[in-house]
Coordinates of C-alpha atoms in Angstrom, one line a residue:
X1 CA -7.9 13.6 27.0
X2 CA -11.1 15.7 27.2
X3 CA -9.2 18.5 25.4
X4 CA -8.5 16.0 22.6
X5 CA -12.2 15.2 22.3
X6 CA -13.4 18.9 22.6
X7 CA -11.0 19.8 19.7
X8 CA -11.9 16.9 17.6
X9 CA -15.6 17.6 18.0
X10 CA -15.1 21.4 17.3
X11 CA -13.2 20.6 14.1
X12 CA -15.8 18.2 12.8
X13 CA -18.9 20.4 13.8
X14 CA -20.5 21.8 10.7
X15 CA -18.3 19.6 8.4
X16 CA -20.0 16.2 9.0
X17 CA -23.3 15.0 10.4
X18 CA -24.0 14.9 14.2
X19 CA -24.3 11.2 13.9
X20 CA -20.8 11.0 12.4
X21 CA -19.4 13.2 15.1
X22 CA -21.0 11.0 17.8
X23 CA -19.7 7.9 16.1
X24 CA -16.1 9.3 15.8
X25 CA -16.1 10.5 19.3
X26 CA -17.4 7.1 20.6
X27 CA -14.8 5.4 18.5
X28 CA -11.9 7.4 20.0
X29 CA -13.3 7.1 23.5
X30 CA -13.3 3.3 23.0
X31 CA -9.8 3.4 21.5
X32 CA -8.7 5.4 24.6
X33 CA -10.4 2.9 26.9
X34 CA -8.8 -0.1 25.2
X35 CA -5.2 1.4 25.2
X36 CA -5.6 2.3 28.9
X37 CA -6.5 -1.3 29.6
X38 CA -3.5 -2.3 27.6
X39 CA -1.3 -0.4 30.1
X40 CA -0.7 2.9 28.1
X41 CA -0.8 6.3 29.8
X42 CA -2.9 9.1 28.6
X43 CA 0.1 11.0 27.1
X44 CA 1.2 7.9 25.3
X45 CA -2.2 7.4 23.7
X46 CA -2.4 11.0 22.7
X47 CA 1.0 10.8 21.1
X48 CA 0.0 7.6 19.1
X49 CA -3.2 9.3 17.9
X50 CA -1.5 12.6 16.9
X51 CA -3.3 15.8 16.2
X52 CA -7.2 15.8 16.6
X53 CA -7.2 18.5 13.8
X54 CA -5.5 16.1 11.5
X55 CA -7.9 13.3 12.5
X56 CA -10.9 15.6 11.9
X57 CA -9.5 16.6 8.5
X58 CA -9.1 12.9 7.5
X59 CA -12.7 12.1 8.6
X60 CA -14.0 15.2 6.7
X61 CA -12.0 14.3 3.6
X62 CA -13.2 10.7 3.7
X63 CA -16.7 11.8 4.0
X64 CA -16.3 14.2 1.1
X65 CA -14.8 11.5 -1.1
X66 CA -17.6 9.1 -0.2
X67 CA -20.3 11.7 -0.9
X68 CA -18.6 12.7 -4.2
X69 CA -18.3 9.1 -5.2
X70 CA -22.0 8.4 -4.3
X71 CA -23.1 11.4 -6.2
X72 CA -21.4 10.0 -9.4
X73 CA -19.5 13.3 -9.9
X74 CA -16.3 12.0 -8.7
X75 CA -13.5 9.8 -10.0
X76 CA -15.1 6.8 -11.5
X77 CA -12.1 4.8 -10.5
X78 CA -12.3 5.8 -6.7
X79 CA -13.4 2.9 -4.5
X80 CA -14.6 4.1 -1.2
X81 CA -13.7 0.7 0.3
X82 CA -10.1 0.9 -0.9
X83 CA -8.6 2.2 2.2
X84 CA -9.8 2.8 5.7
X85 CA -8.8 5.2 8.6
X86 CA -7.2 3.6 11.6
X87 CA -7.5 6.4 14.0
X88 CA -3.8 7.5 13.8
X89 CA -1.8 9.2 11.3
X90 CA -1.5 5.7 9.6
X91 CA -3.8 4.4 6.9
X92 CA -4.3 0.9 5.8
X93 CA -5.3 -0.1 2.2
X94 CA -7.4 -3.1 1.2
X95 CA -4.5 -5.5 1.5
X96 CA -3.7 -4.4 5.1
X97 CA -0.6 -2.5 4.1
X98 CA 0.1 0.5 6.3
X99 CA 1.3 3.9 5.1
X100 CA 1.6 7.3 6.7
X101 CA -0.6 10.4 6.1
X102 CA 0.6 12.2 3.1
X103 CA 2.3 9.2 1.5
X104 CA 1.1 7.2 -1.3
X105 CA 1.0 3.5 -0.6
X106 CA 3.5 1.5 -2.6
X107 CA 3.0 -2.0 -3.5
X108 CA 4.5 -4.6 -5.7
X109 CA 1.5 -6.7 -6.8
X110 CA 2.4 -10.2 -7.7
X111 CA 0.0 -12.1 -9.9
X112 CA -0.8 -15.6 -8.5
X113 CA -0.4 -18.2 -11.2
X114 CA -2.1 -21.6 -10.8
X115 CA -0.2 -24.8 -10.8
X116 CA -0.9 -26.0 -14.3
X117 CA -0.3 -22.6 -15.8
X118 CA 3.1 -22.5 -14.0
X119 CA 4.0 -26.0 -15.4
X120 CA 2.9 -24.9 -18.9
X121 CA 5.1 -21.8 -18.6
X122 CA 8.1 -23.8 -17.5
X123 CA 7.7 -26.2 -20.3
X124 CA 7.4 -23.4 -23.0
X125 CA 10.6 -21.6 -21.5
X126 CA 12.5 -24.9 -21.7
X127 CA 11.4 -25.6 -25.3
X128 CA 12.5 -22.1 -26.3
X129 CA 15.8 -22.6 -24.6
X130 CA 16.3 -26.0 -26.3
X131 CA 15.6 -24.4 -29.6
X132 CA 18.1 -21.6 -29.1
X133 CA 20.8 -24.1 -27.9
X134 CA 20.1 -26.2 -30.9
X135 CA 20.6 -23.3 -33.3
X136 CA 23.4 -21.5 -31.5
X137 CA 25.5 -24.6 -30.6
X138 CA 26.8 -25.3 -34.1
X139 CA 27.6 -21.6 -34.6
X140 CA 29.5 -21.4 -31.3
X141 CA 31.4 -24.7 -32.1
X142 CA 32.6 -23.1 -35.4
X143 CA 33.3 -19.6 -34.0
X144 CA 35.5 -20.7 -31.1
X145 CA 38.2 -22.4 -33.3
X146 CA 38.0 -19.7 -35.9
X147 CA 38.6 -17.1 -33.3
X148 CA 41.5 -19.0 -31.7
X149 CA 43.2 -19.6 -35.2
X150 CA 42.9 -15.8 -36.0
X151 CA 44.5 -14.9 -32.6
X152 CA 47.3 -17.2 -33.2
X153 CA 47.9 -15.9 -36.7
X154 CA 48.1 -12.3 -35.4
X155 CA 50.5 -13.4 -32.7
X156 CA 48.2 -12.3 -29.8
X157 CA 48.5 -14.7 -27.0

């Protein structure tokens, strides 16, 4: 466990502020304590967390993205609050969806429609269907006998 913290601190030193190093170490110490209280062993906790180098790289990258966004030089569409780091190789986006390091989160976003809009949409669809039936029904009623007569005349059964 102490090797984990030592390596994490070494990887962060010089890359982020001393306060951020302290906060990160404290966060993971608290995480260790909570997981031990939940009955996990030290090896299990270390396996859940993954590499301290990878964690440090994620912290450094997140800090760089925030600093870049704060300076106004970065991507104007980047939202620093869009995703947060969970302390493992897993990330969570603003909707709480989990994805692994190196993956892009994939979502199907469903637009919620209020009740009256839904009713209006259903009415419009029914009107369109009624108009189609009204136009196509006479055509179909004429075409079916014509097709049957043509088949009978050709001798196809």
